[in-house]
JSON list of C-alpha atoms in Angstrom, two decimals:
[
{"chain": "A", "resi": 723, "resn": "GLN", "atom": "CA", "xyz": [111.35, 1.98, 66.78]},
{"chain": "A", "resi": 724, "resn": "VAL", "atom": "CA", "xyz": [110.06, 4.82, 64.65]},
{"chain": "A", "resi": 725, "resn": "GLN", "atom": "CA", "xyz": [108.55, 3.86, 61.32]},
{"chain": "A", "resi": 726, "resn": "LEU", "atom": "CA", "xyz": [106.96, 5.96, 58.57]},
{"chain": "A", "resi": 727, "resn": "VAL", "atom": "CA", "xyz": [104.91, 4.18, 55.94]},
{"chain": "A", "resi": 728, "resn": "GLU", "atom": "CA", "xyz": [103.67, 6.00, 52.84]},
{"chain": "A", "resi": 729, "resn": "SER", "atom": "CA", "xyz": [100.74, 4.84, 50.72]},
{"chain": "A", "resi": 730, "resn": "GLY", "atom": "CA", "xyz": [98.51, 6.12, 47.95]},
{"chain": "A", "resi": 731, "resn": "GLY", "atom": "CA", "xyz": [100.97, 6.36, 45.09]},
{"chain": "A", "resi": 732, "resn": "GLY", "atom": "CA", "xyz": [100.24, 5.01, 41.65]},
{"chain": "A", "resi": 733, "resn": "LEU", "atom": "CA", "xyz": [99.77, 5.77, 37.98]},
{"chain": "A", "resi": 734, "resn": "VAL", "atom": "CA", "xyz": [97.46, 8.61, 36.97]},
{"chain": "A", "resi": 735, "resn": "GLN", "atom": "CA", "xyz": [96.82, 10.62, 33.83]},
{"chain": "A", "resi": 736, "resn": "ALA", "atom": "CA", "xyz": [97.78, 14.25, 33.59]},
{"chain": "A", "resi": 737, "resn": "GLY", "atom": "CA", "xyz": [95.12, 16.41, 35.21]},
{"chain": "A", "resi": 738, "resn": "GLY", "atom": "CA", "xyz": [94.17, 13.69, 37.66]},
{"chain": "A", "resi": 739, "resn": "SER", "atom": "CA", "xyz": [94.47, 13.49, 41.43]},
{"chain": "A", "resi": 740, "resn": "LEU", "atom": "CA", "xyz": [96.08, 11.31, 44.06]},
{"chain": "A", "resi": 741, "resn": "ARG", "atom": "CA", "xyz": [96.11, 11.41, 47.84]},
{"chain": "A", "resi": 742, "resn": "LEU", "atom": "CA", "xyz": [99.21, 10.24, 49.64]},
{"chain": "A", "resi": 743, "resn": "SER", "atom": "CA", "xyz": [99.18, 9.16, 53.26]},
{"chain": "A", "resi": 744, "resn": "CYS", "atom": "CA", "xyz": [102.03, 8.64, 55.69]},
{"chain": "A", "resi": 745, "resn": "ALA", "atom": "CA", "xyz": [101.39, 6.83, 58.94]},
{"chain": "A", "resi": 746, "resn": "ALA", "atom": "CA", "xyz": [103.99, 7.17, 61.67]},
{"chain": "A", "resi": 747, "resn": "SER", "atom": "CA", "xyz": [104.47, 4.72, 64.51]},
{"chain": "A", "resi": 748, "resn": "GLY", "atom": "CA", "xyz": [106.87, 4.26, 67.39]},
{"chain": "A", "resi": 749, "resn": "ARG", "atom": "CA", "xyz": [105.99, 7.45, 69.25]},
{"chain": "A", "resi": 750, "resn": "THR", "atom": "CA", "xyz": [103.70, 10.44, 68.91]},
{"chain": "A", "resi": 751, "resn": "PHE", "atom": "CA", "xyz": [104.72, 13.32, 66.65]},
{"chain": "A", "resi": 752, "resn": "SER", "atom": "CA", "xyz": [102.09, 15.87, 67.60]},
{"chain": "A", "resi": 753, "resn": "THR", "atom": "CA", "xyz": [104.72, 18.56, 68.29]},
{"chain": "A", "resi": 754, "resn": "ASP", "atom": "CA", "xyz": [106.90, 17.89, 65.23]},
{"chain": "A", "resi": 755, "resn": "ALA", "atom": "CA", "xyz": [106.92, 19.24, 61.72]},
{"chain": "A", "resi": 756, "resn": "MET", "atom": "CA", "xyz": [105.78, 16.86, 59.00]},
{"chain": "A", "resi": 757, "resn": "GLY", "atom": "CA", "xyz": [106.76, 17.22, 55.38]},
{"chain": "A", "resi": 758, "resn": "TRP", "atom": "CA", "xyz": [106.78, 15.72, 51.92]},
{"chain": "A", "resi": 759, "resn": "PHE", "atom": "CA", "xyz": [109.72, 15.55, 49.55]},
{"chain": "A", "resi": 760, "resn": "ARG", "atom": "CA", "xyz": [110.18, 13.92, 46.16]},
{"chain": "A", "resi": 761, "resn": "ARG", "atom": "CA", "xyz": [112.94, 12.61, 43.97]},
{"chain": "A", "resi": 762, "resn": "ALA", "atom": "CA", "xyz": [112.56, 12.36, 40.22]},
{"chain": "A", "resi": 763, "resn": "PRO", "atom": "CA", "xyz": [114.91, 10.09, 38.21]},
{"chain": "A", "resi": 764, "resn": "GLY", "atom": "CA", "xyz": [118.36, 11.62, 37.93]},
{"chain": "A", "resi": 765, "resn": "LEU", "atom": "CA", "xyz": [117.54, 14.55, 40.20]},
{"chain": "A", "resi": 766, "resn": "GLU", "atom": "CA", "xyz": [118.13, 15.49, 43.80]},
{"chain": "A", "resi": 767, "resn": "ARG", "atom": "CA", "xyz": [115.48, 15.08, 46.46]},
{"chain": "A", "resi": 768, "resn": "GLU", "atom": "CA", "xyz": [113.39, 18.24, 46.55]},
{"chain": "A", "resi": 769, "resn": "PHE", "atom": "CA", "xyz": [110.98, 19.82, 48.97]},
{"chain": "A", "resi": 770, "resn": "VAL", "atom": "CA", "xyz": [107.26, 19.59, 48.20]},
{"chain": "A", "resi": 771, "resn": "ALA", "atom": "CA", "xyz": [105.27, 20.68, 51.26]},
{"chain": "A", "resi": 772, "resn": "ALA", "atom": "CA", "xyz": [105.45, 20.89, 55.05]},
{"chain": "A", "resi": 773, "resn": "SER", "atom": "CA", "xyz": [103.16, 21.49, 57.98]},
{"chain": "A", "resi": 774, "resn": "SER", "atom": "CA", "xyz": [103.94, 22.75, 61.46]},
{"chain": "A", "resi": 775, "resn": "TRP", "atom": "CA", "xyz": [102.79, 20.68, 64.42]},
{"chain": "A", "resi": 776, "resn": "ASN", "atom": "CA", "xyz": [99.25, 22.06, 64.43]},
{"chain": "A", "resi": 777, "resn": "GLY", "atom": "CA", "xyz": [98.88, 22.93, 60.76]},
{"chain": "A", "resi": 778, "resn": "GLY", "atom": "CA", "xyz": [99.11, 26.61, 61.58]},
{"chain": "A", "resi": 779, "resn": "ILE", "atom": "CA", "xyz": [102.11, 27.08, 59.28]},
{"chain": "A", "resi": 780, "resn": "LEU", "atom": "CA", "xyz": [102.03, 25.50, 55.83]},
{"chain": "A", "resi": 781, "resn": "ASN", "atom": "CA", "xyz": [104.86, 25.71, 53.34]},
{"chain": "A", "resi": 782, "resn": "TYR", "atom": "CA", "xyz": [104.79, 24.71, 49.68]},
{"chain": "A", "resi": 783, "resn": "ALA", "atom": "CA", "xyz": [107.27, 24.56, 46.85]},
{"chain": "A", "resi": 784, "resn": "ALA", "atom": "CA", "xyz": [106.41, 27.07, 44.13]},
{"chain": "A", "resi": 785, "resn": "SER", "atom": "CA", "xyz": [105.97, 24.24, 41.63]},
{"chain": "A", "resi": 786, "resn": "VAL", "atom": "CA", "xyz": [103.07, 22.70, 43.57]},
{"chain": "A", "resi": 787, "resn": "LYS", "atom": "CA", "xyz": [101.44, 25.71, 45.20]},
{"chain": "A", "resi": 788, "resn": "GLY", "atom": "CA", "xyz": [97.74, 25.87, 44.38]},
{"chain": "A", "resi": 789, "resn": "ARG", "atom": "CA", "xyz": [97.66, 22.21, 43.28]},
{"chain": "A", "resi": 790, "resn": "PHE", "atom": "CA", "xyz": [98.85, 20.28, 46.33]},
{"chain": "A", "resi": 791, "resn": "THR", "atom": "CA", "xyz": [97.53, 20.46, 49.90]},
{"chain": "A", "resi": 792, "resn": "ILE", "atom": "CA", "xyz": [99.25, 19.09, 52.97]},
{"chain": "A", "resi": 793, "resn": "SER", "atom": "CA", "xyz": [97.26, 18.19, 56.06]},
{"chain": "A", "resi": 794, "resn": "ARG", "atom": "CA", "xyz": [97.76, 16.14, 59.18]},
{"chain": "A", "resi": 795, "resn": "ASP", "atom": "CA", "xyz": [95.79, 14.25, 61.79]},
{"chain": "A", "resi": 796, "resn": "ASN", "atom": "CA", "xyz": [97.77, 14.19, 65.02]},
{"chain": "A", "resi": 797, "resn": "ALA", "atom": "CA", "xyz": [95.36, 11.77, 66.64]},
{"chain": "A", "resi": 798, "resn": "LYS", "atom": "CA", "xyz": [96.29, 9.27, 63.92]},
{"chain": "A", "resi": 799, "resn": "ASN", "atom": "CA", "xyz": [99.95, 10.29, 63.68]},
{"chain": "A", "resi": 800, "resn": "THR", "atom": "CA", "xyz": [99.35, 10.70, 59.95]},
{"chain": "A", "resi": 801, "resn": "VAL", "atom": "CA", "xyz": [100.18, 13.31, 57.34]},
{"chain": "A", "resi": 802, "resn": "TYR", "atom": "CA", "xyz": [98.48, 13.57, 53.95]},
{"chain": "A", "resi": 803, "resn": "LEU", "atom": "CA", "xyz": [99.28, 15.13, 50.60]},
{"chain": "A", "resi": 804, "resn": "GLN", "atom": "CA", "xyz": [96.35, 15.82, 48.31]},
{"chain": "A", "resi": 805, "resn": "MET", "atom": "CA", "xyz": [97.66, 16.25, 44.78]},
{"chain": "A", "resi": 806, "resn": "ASN", "atom": "CA", "xyz": [95.38, 17.74, 42.14]},
{"chain": "A", "resi": 807, "resn": "SER", "atom": "CA", "xyz": [95.95, 18.81, 38.53]},
{"chain": "A", "resi": 808, "resn": "LEU", "atom": "CA", "xyz": [98.90, 16.47, 38.31]},
{"chain": "A", "resi": 809, "resn": "LYS", "atom": "CA", "xyz": [101.49, 17.00, 35.60]},
{"chain": "A", "resi": 810, "resn": "PRO", "atom": "CA", "xyz": [104.02, 14.60, 34.07]},
{"chain": "A", "resi": 811, "resn": "GLU", "atom": "CA", "xyz": [106.78, 16.57, 35.81]},
{"chain": "A", "resi": 812, "resn": "ASP", "atom": "CA", "xyz": [105.28, 15.55, 39.16]},
{"chain": "A", "resi": 813, "resn": "THR", "atom": "CA", "xyz": [106.44, 12.00, 38.46]},
{"chain": "A", "resi": 814, "resn": "ALA", "atom": "CA", "xyz": [108.76, 10.99, 41.30]},
{"chain": "A", "resi": 815, "resn": "VAL", "atom": "CA", "xyz": [109.15, 8.91, 44.40]},
{"chain": "A", "resi": 816, "resn": "TYR", "atom": "CA", "xyz": [107.45, 10.80, 47.22]},
{"chain": "A", "resi": 817, "resn": "TYR", "atom": "CA", "xyz": [108.83, 10.62, 50.75]},
{"chain": "A", "resi": 818, "resn": "CYS", "atom": "CA", "xyz": [107.30, 11.77, 54.00]},
{"chain": "A", "resi": 819, "resn": "ALA", "atom": "CA", "xyz": [109.50, 13.10, 56.76]},
{"chain": "A", "resi": 820, "resn": "ILE", "atom": "CA", "xyz": [109.24, 14.21, 60.36]},
{"chain": "A", "resi": 821, "resn": "GLY", "atom": "CA", "xyz": [111.48, 16.62, 62.21]},
{"chain": "A", "resi": 822, "resn": "PRO", "atom": "CA", "xyz": [111.64, 18.48, 65.51]},
{"chain": "A", "resi": 823, "resn": "SER", "atom": "CA", "xyz": [111.10, 21.96, 64.08]},
{"chain": "A", "resi": 824, "resn": "SER", "atom": "CA", "xyz": [108.27, 24.12, 65.39]},
{"chain": "A", "resi": 825, "resn": "GLY", "atom": "CA", "xyz": [107.79, 25.51, 61.90]},
{"chain": "A", "resi": 826, "resn": "ALA", "atom": "CA", "xyz": [107.35, 24.00, 58.44]},
{"chain": "A", "resi": 827, "resn": "PRO", "atom": "CA", "xyz": [110.89, 23.65, 57.13]},
{"chain": "A", "resi": 828, "resn": "SER", "atom": "CA", "xyz": [111.88, 22.93, 53.55]},
{"chain": "A", "resi": 829, "resn": "ARG", "atom": "CA", "xyz": [115.41, 21.63, 54.04]},
{"chain": "A", "resi": 830, "resn": "THR", "atom": "CA", "xyz": [116.13, 17.93, 54.30]},
{"chain": "A", "resi": 831, "resn": "TYR", "atom": "CA", "xyz": [118.56, 18.32, 57.22]},
{"chain": "A", "resi": 832, "resn": "GLU", "atom": "CA", "xyz": [115.74, 19.58, 59.41]},
{"chain": "A", "resi": 833, "resn": "TYR", "atom": "CA", "xyz": [114.07, 16.17, 59.26]},
{"chain": "A", "resi": 834, "resn": "ASN", "atom": "CA", "xyz": [115.38, 13.13, 61.10]},
{"chain": "A", "resi": 835, "resn": "TYR", "atom": "CA", "xyz": [112.81, 10.46, 60.25]},
{"chain": "A", "resi": 836, "resn": "TRP", "atom": "CA", "xyz": [112.03, 9.38, 56.70]},
{"chain": "A", "resi": 837, "resn": "GLY", "atom": "CA", "xyz": [109.72, 6.94, 55.00]},
{"chain": "A", "resi": 838, "resn": "GLN", "atom": "CA", "xyz": [110.70, 4.51, 52.25]},
{"chain": "A", "resi": 839, "resn": "GLY", "atom": "CA", "xyz": [108.81, 6.37, 49.56]},
{"chain": "A", "resi": 840, "resn": "THR", "atom": "CA", "xyz": [105.88, 5.76, 47.25]},
{"chain": "A", "resi": 841, "resn": "GLN", "atom": "CA", "xyz": [106.02, 6.03, 43.47]},
{"chain": "A", "resi": 842, "resn": "VAL", "atom": "CA", "xyz": [103.82, 8.55, 41.69]},
{"chain": "A", "resi": 843, "resn": "THR", "atom": "CA", "xyz": [103.73, 8.37, 37.90]},
{"chain": "A", "resi": 844, "resn": "VAL", "atom": "CA", "xyz": [101.80, 10.89, 35.82]},
{"chain": "A", "resi": 845, "resn": "SER", "atom": "CA", "xyz": [101.27, 10.01, 32.18]},
{"chain": "A", "resi": 846, "resn": "SER", "atom": "CA", "xyz": [100.73, 12.62, 29.48]}
]
């Protein structure tokens, strides 16, 4: 049974940093894309960042480019999201996802495994 568990969310002041982790279990995902999405209250789930299987292709939403960094450790079946210079508009539930793409896709339908989410709240 595949399971994705996010951690690292919390409350932080604007300008601060957080590092999210997502540990996958149930099988190895070393050839899959891994990504992060978020959903703010009242809004649709949106793409944040994605990594190809070896980190050779990285993809970021324009709103987080230069502030967030996605990375992965295939030996640990884990993907990370380092978030710096956080803004109140980054407040959302953050979800990790895994999909069979060889690239770093940004569309939700390209992912077939999802975590339960971790809350990130940025105060002004």
